[in-house]
Short mmCIF file of C-alpha atoms and ligand atoms in Angstrom, two decimals:
data_model
loop_
_atom_site.label_atom_id
_atom_site.label_comp_id
_atom_site.label_asym_id
_atom_site.label_seq_id
_atom_site.Cartn_x
_atom_site.Cartn_y
_atom_site.Cartn_z
CA MET L 434 5.44 17.46 -25.69
CA SER L 435 5.21 13.66 -25.63
CA TYR L 436 1.88 11.79 -25.70
CA ALA L 437 2.15 11.02 -21.96
CA GLN L 438 2.94 14.65 -21.10
CA GLU L 439 -0.09 15.80 -23.13
CA VAL L 440 -2.43 13.49 -21.25
CA LEU L 441 -0.97 14.55 -17.91
CA ALA L 442 -1.31 18.25 -18.75
CA ARG L 443 -4.97 17.72 -19.62
CA LEU L 444 -5.54 15.88 -16.35
CA ARG L 445 -3.95 18.71 -14.35
CA GLN L 446 -6.16 21.22 -16.12
CA GLN L 447 -9.30 19.16 -15.59
CA ASP L 448 -8.95 18.60 -11.83
CA PRO L 449 -6.27 21.01 -10.58
CA GLN L 450 -6.82 20.13 -6.92
CA GLU L 451 -6.00 16.41 -7.32
CA THR L 452 -2.28 16.79 -6.65
CA GLU L 453 -1.62 13.34 -5.16
CA PHE L 454 -3.35 11.69 -8.10
CA HIS L 455 -1.33 13.72 -10.61
CA GLN L 456 1.86 12.77 -8.78
CA ALA L 457 1.03 9.06 -9.06
CA VAL L 458 0.15 9.38 -12.75
CA ALA L 459 3.28 11.45 -13.49
CA GLU L 460 5.43 8.76 -11.84
CA VAL L 461 3.99 5.98 -14.00
CA PHE L 462 4.05 8.07 -17.19
CA GLU L 463 7.67 9.10 -16.70
CA ALA L 464 8.74 5.51 -16.13
CA ILE L 465 6.90 4.10 -19.16
CA GLU L 466 8.06 6.73 -21.71
CA PRO L 467 10.58 4.33 -23.33
CA MET L 468 7.86 1.69 -23.64
CA LEU L 469 5.44 4.16 -25.28
CA GLU L 470 8.13 5.22 -27.72
CA ARG L 471 8.90 1.65 -28.72
CA ASN L 472 5.18 0.70 -28.95
CA PRO L 473 3.25 3.41 -30.87
CA HIS L 474 0.08 1.29 -30.80
CA TYR L 475 -0.54 2.42 -27.21
CA ARG L 476 -0.79 6.02 -28.41
CA GLU L 477 -2.81 5.08 -31.46
CA ALA L 478 -5.36 3.34 -29.19
CA ARG L 479 -5.37 6.37 -26.81
CA ILE L 480 -4.77 3.98 -23.94
CA LEU L 481 -3.47 6.58 -21.48
CA GLU L 482 -6.68 8.64 -21.54
CA ARG L 483 -8.61 5.49 -20.63
CA ILE L 484 -6.21 4.17 -18.03
CA VAL L 485 -6.28 7.39 -15.92
CA GLU L 486 -10.07 7.52 -15.75
CA PRO L 487 -11.61 5.38 -12.97
CA GLU L 488 -14.35 3.05 -14.16
CA ARG L 489 -16.60 4.21 -11.32
CA ILE L 490 -16.44 6.44 -8.23
CA VAL L 491 -18.90 6.10 -5.38
CA MET L 492 -19.06 8.90 -2.77
CA PHE L 493 -21.50 8.77 0.09
CA ARG L 494 -22.63 10.20 3.41
CA VAL L 495 -21.66 8.27 6.57
CA PRO L 496 -23.74 9.47 9.54
CA TRP L 497 -23.02 7.93 12.97
CA LEU L 498 -23.66 8.63 16.65
CA ASP L 499 -20.80 9.37 19.03
CA ASP L 500 -20.81 8.23 22.66
CA ARG L 501 -22.63 11.38 23.75
CA GLY L 502 -25.45 10.68 21.29
CA ILE L 503 -24.39 13.48 18.94
CA CYS L 504 -24.71 12.81 15.20
CA LYS L 505 -21.44 13.04 13.26
CA VAL L 506 -21.10 12.92 9.49
CA ASN L 507 -18.12 11.75 7.45
CA ARG L 508 -17.62 11.20 3.76
CA GLY L 509 -17.17 7.69 2.35
CA TYR L 510 -15.48 6.72 -0.93
CA ARG L 511 -14.94 3.75 -3.16
CA VAL L 512 -12.95 4.36 -6.32
CA GLN L 513 -13.35 1.33 -8.60
CA PHE L 514 -10.46 2.10 -10.86
CA ASN L 515 -9.91 -0.78 -13.23
CA SER L 516 -11.43 -4.28 -13.44
CA VAL L 517 -9.77 -5.48 -16.63
CA LEU L 518 -7.73 -8.14 -14.79
CA GLY L 519 -10.32 -9.23 -12.23
CA PRO L 520 -12.74 -8.06 -9.53
CA TYR L 521 -11.81 -4.69 -8.01
CA LYS L 522 -9.43 -5.17 -5.10
CA GLY L 523 -7.80 -2.67 -2.75
CA GLY L 524 -7.89 -1.42 0.81
CA LEU L 525 -10.03 0.96 2.83
CA ARG L 526 -8.29 3.87 4.58
CA PHE L 527 -9.78 5.72 7.56
CA HIS L 528 -7.71 8.86 8.11
CA ALA L 529 -8.40 12.57 8.43
CA THR L 530 -6.38 13.29 5.25
CA VAL L 531 -8.56 11.12 2.99
CA ASN L 532 -10.05 12.96 0.00
CA LEU L 533 -10.87 12.10 -3.61
CA SER L 534 -7.35 12.86 -4.83
CA VAL L 535 -5.82 10.47 -2.29
CA MET L 536 -8.38 7.78 -3.14
CA LYS L 537 -7.69 8.12 -6.88
CA PHE L 538 -3.92 8.00 -6.43
CA LEU L 539 -4.22 4.87 -4.32
CA GLY L 540 -6.68 3.20 -6.73
CA PHE L 541 -4.42 3.98 -9.68
CA GLU L 542 -1.33 2.58 -7.92
CA GLN L 543 -3.30 -0.46 -6.84
CA THR L 544 -4.24 -1.30 -10.42
CA PHE L 545 -0.59 -1.75 -11.47
CA LYS L 546 0.45 -3.35 -8.19
CA ASN L 547 -2.25 -6.00 -8.53
CA ALA L 548 -1.17 -6.60 -12.11
CA LEU L 549 2.38 -7.30 -10.93
CA THR L 550 1.19 -10.13 -8.64
CA LEU L 551 -0.03 -12.02 -11.76
CA LEU L 552 -3.23 -12.84 -9.81
CA ASN L 553 -6.57 -11.88 -11.34
CA MET L 554 -7.39 -8.74 -9.41
CA GLY L 555 -8.47 -5.31 -10.61
CA GLY L 556 -7.59 -2.10 -8.77
CA ALA L 557 -9.67 -0.05 -6.32
CA LYS L 558 -9.37 1.96 -3.13
CA GLY L 559 -11.82 3.36 -0.63
CA GLY L 560 -12.18 4.83 2.79
CA SER L 561 -13.27 7.86 4.71
CA ASP L 562 -12.00 11.04 6.35
CA PHE L 563 -13.08 9.48 9.66
CA ASP L 564 -10.19 9.64 12.17
CA PRO L 565 -10.18 6.60 14.47
CA HIS L 566 -7.65 8.20 16.88
CA GLY L 567 -9.23 8.76 20.28
CA LYS L 568 -12.53 7.12 19.31
CA SER L 569 -14.04 4.45 21.57
CA ASP L 570 -14.62 0.91 20.37
CA GLY L 571 -18.35 1.59 20.23
CA GLU L 572 -17.85 4.68 18.07
CA VAL L 573 -15.61 2.80 15.65
CA MET L 574 -18.20 0.01 15.47
CA ARG L 575 -21.10 2.38 14.76
CA PHE L 576 -19.05 4.20 12.14
CA CYS L 577 -18.08 0.93 10.40
CA GLN L 578 -21.70 -0.25 10.38
CA SER L 579 -22.91 3.00 8.82
CA PHE L 580 -20.07 2.96 6.28
CA MET L 581 -20.90 -0.60 5.23
CA THR L 582 -24.65 0.12 5.04
CA GLU L 583 -23.94 2.09 1.87
CA LEU L 584 -20.80 0.29 0.65
CA ALA L 585 -22.50 -3.14 0.68
CA ARG L 586 -24.54 -2.41 -2.45
CA HIS L 587 -21.38 -1.70 -4.47
CA ILE L 588 -19.20 -4.69 -3.51
CA GLY L 589 -19.34 -8.48 -3.69
CA PRO L 590 -17.01 -11.50 -3.82
CA ASP L 591 -16.95 -11.39 -7.65
CA THR L 592 -17.33 -7.61 -7.98
CA ASP L 593 -15.17 -5.76 -5.48
CA VAL L 594 -13.32 -7.12 -2.45
CA PRO L 595 -12.00 -4.41 -0.07
CA ALA L 596 -9.29 -4.95 2.57
CA GLY L 597 -7.56 -2.85 5.25
CA ASP L 598 -5.14 0.08 4.98
CA ILE L 599 -4.24 2.97 7.31
CA GLY L 600 -6.71 3.03 10.21
CA VAL L 601 -8.42 -0.19 9.08
CA GLY L 602 -7.09 -3.32 10.77
CA GLY L 603 -8.57 -6.54 12.12
CA ARG L 604 -11.05 -4.77 14.42
CA GLU L 605 -12.53 -2.61 11.66
CA ILE L 606 -12.66 -5.48 9.14
CA GLY L 607 -14.62 -7.47 11.75
CA TYR L 608 -17.25 -4.74 12.22
CA LEU L 609 -17.49 -4.16 8.46
CA PHE L 610 -17.86 -7.89 7.70
CA GLY L 611 -20.50 -8.35 10.41
CA GLN L 612 -22.64 -5.57 8.97
CA TYR L 613 -22.23 -6.85 5.38
CA ARG L 614 -23.38 -10.29 6.50
CA ARG L 615 -26.45 -8.86 8.25
CA LEU L 616 -27.42 -6.74 5.27
CA THR L 617 -26.99 -9.38 2.59
CA ASN L 618 -27.70 -12.59 4.51
CA GLN L 619 -24.57 -14.02 2.89
CA PHE L 620 -21.33 -15.34 4.33
CA ASN L 621 -18.71 -14.97 1.63
CA GLY L 622 -15.24 -13.61 0.93
CA VAL L 623 -16.34 -10.02 0.36
CA LEU L 624 -13.51 -8.59 2.50
CA THR L 625 -9.97 -9.80 3.09
CA GLY L 626 -7.96 -9.47 6.27
CA LYS L 627 -10.75 -11.31 8.10
CA GLY L 628 -10.25 -13.11 11.42
CA VAL L 629 -8.75 -16.58 10.88
CA GLU L 630 -11.73 -18.26 12.57
CA TRP L 631 -14.19 -16.74 10.11
CA GLY L 632 -12.51 -17.02 6.72
CA GLY L 633 -9.30 -15.04 7.07
CA SER L 634 -5.97 -16.31 5.78
CA LEU L 635 -2.98 -17.06 7.93
CA VAL L 636 -0.08 -14.70 7.10
CA ARG L 637 -2.41 -11.89 5.89
CA PRO L 638 -1.49 -9.61 8.85
CA GLU L 639 2.21 -10.27 8.27
CA ALA L 640 2.07 -10.27 4.48
CA THR L 641 2.90 -6.68 3.49
CA GLY L 642 5.87 -6.37 5.85
CA TYR L 643 7.16 -9.88 5.17
CA GLY L 644 6.73 -9.41 1.42
CA LEU L 645 8.63 -6.12 1.56
CA VAL L 646 11.60 -7.79 3.20
CA TYR L 647 11.43 -10.75 0.76
CA PHE L 648 11.61 -8.22 -2.07
CA ALA L 649 14.60 -6.41 -0.54
CA HIS L 650 16.22 -9.83 0.00
CA GLU L 651 15.85 -10.60 -3.73
CA MET L 652 17.32 -7.24 -4.76
CA LEU L 653 20.36 -7.77 -2.59
CA ALA L 654 20.72 -11.44 -3.54
CA ALA L 655 20.91 -10.38 -7.19
CA ARG L 656 24.10 -8.53 -6.17
CA GLN L 657 25.44 -11.35 -3.97
CA ASP L 658 24.55 -9.34 -0.87
CA SER L 659 22.11 -9.88 2.02
CA LEU L 660 20.32 -8.06 4.84
CA ALA L 661 22.28 -9.90 7.55
CA GLY L 662 24.12 -7.45 9.78
CA LYS L 663 22.66 -4.38 8.03
CA THR L 664 21.41 -1.43 10.08
CA CYS L 665 17.86 -0.54 9.03
CA VAL L 666 15.65 2.47 9.59
CA VAL L 667 11.87 1.89 9.52
CA SER L 668 9.15 4.55 9.66
CA GLY L 669 5.60 4.00 10.92
CA SER L 670 4.63 1.63 13.70
CA GLY L 671 1.42 0.17 12.29
CA ASN L 672 0.73 -3.09 10.52
CA VAL L 673 3.31 -2.78 7.75
CA ALA L 674 6.10 -1.40 9.95
CA GLN L 675 5.63 -4.03 12.67
CA TYR L 676 5.94 -7.03 10.36
CA THR L 677 8.74 -5.41 8.38
CA VAL L 678 10.71 -5.23 11.62
CA GLU L 679 9.81 -8.84 12.50
CA LYS L 680 11.05 -10.18 9.16
CA LEU L 681 14.17 -7.98 9.20
CA LEU L 682 15.04 -9.57 12.53
CA HIS L 683 14.56 -13.04 10.98
CA GLU L 684 17.04 -11.98 8.28
CA GLY L 685 19.64 -10.98 10.87
CA ALA L 686 19.33 -7.21 10.35
CA LYS L 687 19.35 -4.57 13.08
CA VAL L 688 16.41 -2.14 13.22
CA VAL L 689 16.99 1.14 15.06
CA THR L 690 13.88 3.30 14.50
CA LEU L 691 10.08 3.33 14.40
CA SER L 692 7.74 6.33 14.17
CA ASP L 693 4.18 7.60 14.21
CA SER L 694 2.57 10.92 13.36
CA GLU L 695 4.08 12.52 16.50
CA GLY L 696 7.76 11.68 15.83
CA PHE L 697 10.25 8.80 15.87
CA VAL L 698 12.11 6.66 18.39
CA HIS L 699 15.81 5.89 17.93
CA ASP L 700 17.13 2.81 19.70
CA PRO L 701 20.84 2.37 18.82
CA ASP L 702 20.88 -1.04 20.57
CA GLY L 703 18.29 -2.31 18.11
CA ILE L 704 14.63 -3.27 18.40
CA ASP L 705 14.66 -6.94 19.35
CA GLU L 706 11.77 -9.46 19.51
CA GLU L 707 10.85 -8.45 23.04
CA LYS L 708 10.75 -4.73 22.26
CA LEU L 709 8.76 -5.45 19.10
CA ALA L 710 6.20 -7.39 21.18
CA PHE L 711 5.89 -4.26 23.35
CA VAL L 712 5.23 -2.14 20.23
CA MET L 713 2.57 -4.58 18.97
CA GLN L 714 0.82 -4.54 22.33
CA LEU L 715 1.12 -0.75 22.55
CA LYS L 716 -0.20 -0.05 19.05
CA ASN L 717 -2.67 -2.86 18.45
CA LYS L 718 -4.21 -3.26 21.92
CA HIS L 719 -3.78 0.01 23.81
CA ARG L 720 -3.64 2.24 20.71
CA GLY L 721 -0.84 4.20 22.38
CA ARG L 722 1.88 6.50 21.02
CA ILE L 723 5.38 5.45 19.91
CA ARG L 724 7.01 7.89 22.34
CA GLU L 725 5.98 5.43 25.10
CA TYR L 726 8.64 3.08 23.65
CA ALA L 727 11.35 5.60 24.58
CA GLU L 728 9.92 5.80 28.08
CA ALA L 729 9.94 1.98 28.44
CA PHE L 730 13.42 1.34 26.98
CA ASP L 731 16.71 3.17 26.82
CA ALA L 732 15.91 5.03 23.58
CA SER L 733 15.42 8.60 22.44
CA PHE L 734 12.24 10.17 21.07
CA VAL L 735 12.50 12.92 18.46
CA ALA L 736 9.22 14.83 18.24
CA GLY L 737 7.77 16.03 14.93
CA LYS L 738 10.47 14.43 12.73
CA THR L 739 10.85 11.47 10.39
CA PRO L 740 13.74 9.03 11.00
CA TRP L 741 15.74 9.62 7.79
CA SER L 742 18.56 11.49 9.57
CA VAL L 743 19.62 8.28 11.35
CA ALA L 744 22.64 6.56 9.76
CA CYS L 745 21.69 3.23 8.15
CA ASP L 746 22.42 0.76 5.36
CA ALA L 747 18.77 0.40 4.34
CA ALA L 748 15.58 2.45 4.80
CA PHE L 749 11.99 1.16 4.81
CA PRO L 750 9.35 3.93 4.71
CA CYS L 751 6.20 2.25 6.06
CA ALA L 752 3.93 5.11 7.22
CA THR L 753 2.33 7.24 4.51
CA GLN L 754 2.67 9.14 1.20
CA ASN L 755 5.36 11.79 0.68
CA GLU L 756 7.11 11.10 3.98
CA LEU L 757 10.60 11.04 2.41
CA ASP L 758 11.59 14.15 0.44
CA GLU L 759 14.66 15.17 -1.55
CA GLU L 760 16.46 16.55 1.47
CA ASP L 761 15.82 13.30 3.36
CA ALA L 762 17.13 11.33 0.38
CA GLY L 763 20.30 13.45 0.40
CA GLU L 764 20.80 12.82 4.09
CA LEU L 765 20.26 9.07 3.71
CA ILE L 766 22.82 8.95 0.89
CA ARG L 767 25.38 11.02 2.83
CA ASN L 768 24.99 8.66 5.78
CA GLY L 769 25.71 5.60 3.65
CA CYS L 770 22.21 4.21 2.91
CA ARG L 771 22.31 1.85 -0.11
CA LEU L 772 18.74 0.60 -0.32
CA VAL L 773 15.30 2.22 0.00
CA ALA L 774 12.33 -0.17 -0.16
CA GLU L 775 8.82 1.23 0.12
CA GLY L 776 6.32 -0.45 2.43
CA ALA L 777 3.98 2.54 2.23
CA ASN L 778 2.31 3.75 -0.96
CA MET L 779 4.18 6.63 -2.67
CA PRO L 780 6.20 7.56 0.45
CA THR L 781 9.08 8.99 -1.62
CA THR L 782 8.57 12.29 -3.43
CA PRO L 783 9.40 12.43 -7.17
CA SER L 784 12.56 14.53 -6.66
CA ALA L 785 13.71 12.19 -3.88
CA ILE L 786 13.29 9.19 -6.23
CA GLN L 787 15.40 10.96 -8.86
CA ARG L 788 18.09 11.69 -6.27
CA LEU L 789 18.20 8.05 -5.13
CA LEU L 790 18.38 6.75 -8.70
CA ALA L 791 21.07 9.28 -9.66
CA CYS L 792 23.21 8.05 -6.77
CA ASP L 793 22.67 4.38 -7.64
CA VAL L 794 20.79 3.61 -4.43
CA PHE L 795 18.75 0.41 -4.88
CA TYR L 796 15.22 1.75 -4.93
CA ALA L 797 12.18 -0.56 -4.64
CA PRO L 798 8.91 1.22 -5.53
CA GLY L 799 5.90 0.40 -3.36
CA LYS L 800 3.79 -0.94 -6.18
CA ALA L 801 6.23 -3.86 -6.40
CA ALA L 802 7.76 -4.04 -2.93
CA ASN L 803 4.55 -3.81 -0.86
CA ALA L 804 2.45 -6.02 -3.14
CA GLY L 805 2.72 -8.94 -0.70
CA GLY L 806 -0.34 -7.70 1.22
CA VAL L 807 -2.70 -7.70 -1.72
CA ALA L 808 -1.15 -10.91 -3.07
CA THR L 809 -2.01 -12.66 0.18
CA SER L 810 -5.47 -11.12 0.04
CA GLY L 811 -5.68 -12.84 -3.35
CA LEU L 812 -4.72 -16.09 -1.63
CA GLU L 813 -7.43 -15.45 0.99
CA MET L 814 -9.97 -15.07 -1.83
CA SER L 815 -8.83 -18.39 -3.32
CA GLN L 816 -9.17 -20.16 0.04
CA ASN L 817 -12.65 -18.66 0.54
CA SER L 818 -13.79 -19.80 -2.91
CA MET L 819 -12.44 -23.29 -2.28
CA ARG L 820 -13.82 -23.30 1.29
CA THR L 821 -10.46 -24.40 2.59
CA ARG L 822 -7.69 -23.11 4.84
CA TRP L 823 -3.98 -23.37 4.07
CA SER L 824 -1.30 -23.63 6.77
CA PHE L 825 0.94 -20.72 7.75
CA ASP L 826 3.91 -22.30 5.98
CA GLU L 827 1.91 -22.94 2.81
CA VAL L 828 0.75 -19.30 2.54
CA ASP L 829 4.17 -17.94 3.50
CA HIS L 830 5.80 -20.15 0.86
CA ARG L 831 3.37 -18.88 -1.80
CA LEU L 832 3.94 -15.26 -0.69
CA ARG L 833 7.68 -15.69 -1.01
CA GLY L 834 7.26 -17.19 -4.48
CA ILE L 835 5.04 -14.29 -5.57
CA MET L 836 7.56 -11.70 -4.33
CA GLN L 837 10.32 -13.52 -6.23
CA THR L 838 8.17 -13.47 -9.36
CA ILE L 839 7.44 -9.74 -8.99
CA HIS L 840 11.13 -9.07 -8.47
CA ASN L 841 12.05 -11.03 -11.58
CA GLU L 842 9.37 -9.32 -13.68
CA CYS L 843 10.63 -5.87 -12.67
CA HIS L 844 14.22 -6.91 -13.21
CA GLN L 845 13.44 -8.33 -16.67
CA ALA L 846 11.36 -5.34 -17.81
CA ALA L 847 14.22 -3.01 -16.85
CA MET L 848 16.70 -5.23 -18.74
CA ASP L 849 14.45 -5.23 -21.83
CA TYR L 850 14.81 -1.45 -21.94
CA GLU L 851 18.54 -1.41 -21.18
CA MET L 852 18.05 -0.08 -17.64
CA PRO L 853 19.51 -2.89 -15.53
CA GLY L 854 18.78 -2.53 -11.81
CA ASN L 855 16.20 0.23 -12.32
CA TYR L 856 13.19 -1.20 -10.44
CA PHE L 857 11.33 2.11 -10.77
CA ALA L 858 11.24 1.71 -14.54
CA GLY L 859 10.84 -2.07 -14.40
CA ALA L 860 7.88 -2.16 -11.99
CA ASN L 861 5.94 0.53 -13.80
CA MET L 862 6.55 -0.90 -17.26
CA ALA L 863 5.71 -4.48 -16.28
CA GLY L 864 2.51 -3.41 -14.47
CA PHE L 865 1.42 -1.04 -17.21
CA LYS L 866 1.98 -3.60 -19.97
CA ARG L 867 -0.25 -6.20 -18.34
CA VAL L 868 -3.12 -3.76 -17.72
CA ALA L 869 -2.86 -1.95 -21.06
CA ASP L 870 -2.63 -5.13 -23.15
CA ALA L 871 -5.68 -6.62 -21.40
CA MET L 872 -7.63 -3.42 -22.05
CA LEU L 873 -6.74 -3.51 -25.74
CA GLU L 874 -7.70 -7.18 -25.98
CA GLN L 875 -11.06 -6.48 -24.34
CA GLY L 876 -12.03 -3.68 -26.74
CA PHE L 877 -12.94 -0.09 -25.93
CA VAL L 878 -13.24 -0.52 -22.15
P1 NDP W 888 -1.55 1.53 10.03
O1 NDP W 888 -2.75 2.38 10.25
O2 NDP W 888 -1.48 0.20 10.66
O3 NDP W 888 -0.24 2.34 10.45
C1 NDP W 888 0.06 3.56 9.86
C2 NDP W 888 1.31 4.12 10.54
O4 NDP W 888 1.74 5.27 9.81
C3 NDP W 888 1.06 4.59 11.95
O5 NDP W 888 2.24 4.48 12.69
C4 NDP W 888 0.67 6.06 11.74
O6 NDP W 888 0.90 6.89 12.88
C5 NDP W 888 1.62 6.44 10.62
N1 NDP W 888 1.03 7.52 9.83
C6 NDP W 888 -0.15 7.49 9.15
N2 NDP W 888 -0.38 8.66 8.58
C7 NDP W 888 0.66 9.45 8.89
C8 NDP W 888 1.00 10.78 8.57
N3 NDP W 888 0.21 11.55 7.80
N4 NDP W 888 2.17 11.27 9.05
C9 NDP W 888 2.99 10.51 9.83
N5 NDP W 888 2.70 9.23 10.17
C10 NDP W 888 1.56 8.72 9.70
O7 NDP W 888 -1.41 1.42 8.44
P2 NDP W 888 -0.59 0.35 7.58
O8 NDP W 888 0.64 -0.06 8.30
O9 NDP W 888 -1.55 -0.68 7.11
O10 NDP W 888 -0.21 1.22 6.28
C11 NDP W 888 1.01 1.97 6.19
C12 NDP W 888 1.32 2.26 4.74
O11 NDP W 888 1.45 1.03 4.02
C13 NDP W 888 0.25 3.06 3.98
O12 NDP W 888 0.87 3.88 3.02
C14 NDP W 888 -0.55 1.97 3.27
O13 NDP W 888 -1.23 2.47 2.13
C15 NDP W 888 0.58 1.03 2.89
N6 NDP W 888 0.18 -0.34 2.59
C16 NDP W 888 -0.51 -1.08 3.50
C17 NDP W 888 -0.86 -2.38 3.21
C18 NDP W 888 -1.51 -3.27 4.21
O14 NDP W 888 -1.64 -4.47 3.92
N7 NDP W 888 -1.92 -2.81 5.37
C19 NDP W 888 -0.58 -2.97 1.87
C20 NDP W 888 0.23 -2.12 1.03
C21 NDP W 888 0.56 -0.86 1.37
P3 NDP W 888 -0.36 7.36 13.77
O15 NDP W 888 -0.81 6.15 14.50
O16 NDP W 888 0.21 8.43 14.63
O17 NDP W 888 -1.39 7.87 12.81
#
């Protein structure tokens, strides 16, 4: 058994129910094996045992009143995973599936993702099992205020700076920020993804989707190819999916699917700017279902399925974890898909990743490909500290540069270990090296 396998086995024994967390750790450990072999000092310093243990976990009660005056209780979390590179940074997720294992997997991923941006940000994740679907505005507001009443004492602009994730968009960040400001009597950059009029950065809403497409652009450009004219399949229809589609259209690609938790829509004519505007209105304003797209346009709706059976050149999973399994990967490959770039966190199962790599599909892991969101959050923090506001073009230009840098880092790390084109290995090794080396330099932390 290798050192990494030993540590993973111990972790599985210690907390057998944390399956998502173990999956995320196993993915990193598998990818960095060659690096551990070549650098025995990591094992000698027992770095893996330290790197898988969060620095701090906060779990708390979130009581709130629904519209009928009935008290509801949810569970809140903040997993402050690693602050060796900077203040904790990572999103808040409000979704019924949130539990400690999901929070730990996301915090762990976030640590290496943030390292890849080369900005000084540590890794964290938080959220609640609160399900915003079907809740009124007032209920969401009261929930956010109660959530922040406890969270406020654990965060701060130089300590921990949360952002959005599934179920937490501009509306929720507004309610959370308002309550933080009331409680602390301070107006500062404690959250990112804020409204532009009160400290938010231009391009932050677009950043994850745009960054994902910039990353895919770089991967293809390295092979003298481009996205122009390619047929693309996108899952999800939330923040990341919407701006992935927008940027794919800018690149001249054709997007034929979107989805939500009820199923997917297939539009063989392509989702154009006008149809995308309909989706944004539907999802962001009316909080409707994606099947309404099929009713509005000449498209089909497939209930209860993910879109991976649709023939495409490139696939962009942008909904949630483990949404693309080995069978899906096989179907994508059979139908001619040559690139899979992850907008979501850990959307591809381990066996599906192996299948894609074995068939030489260009695979972009989320911790590199979706890092544009947190990178732009980093830019929002810089603007807040400087009390300034950069233009859309300025932020977009910086985002593009950061995605190019991340691409090159992954590419180089893979080359250093004689695995050209393996972004799975490259991203994990480059992220791990930066975090692990900083931990060693800072002593037993
Ligand atoms: P949103 O809440 O805006 O959208 C999520 C989308 O995914 C919705 O269409 C939702 O459908 C669907 N979805 C969520 N859970 C499930 C599920 N269990 N099964 C099927 N569909 C599901 O979230 P984001 O777009 O912000 O996030 C999407 C992914 O991107 C997540 O993995 C997130 O961690 C990742 N990410 C987000 C970043 C950001 O900046 N926002 C940054 C980096 C990564 P429905 O409405 O029916 O629930």
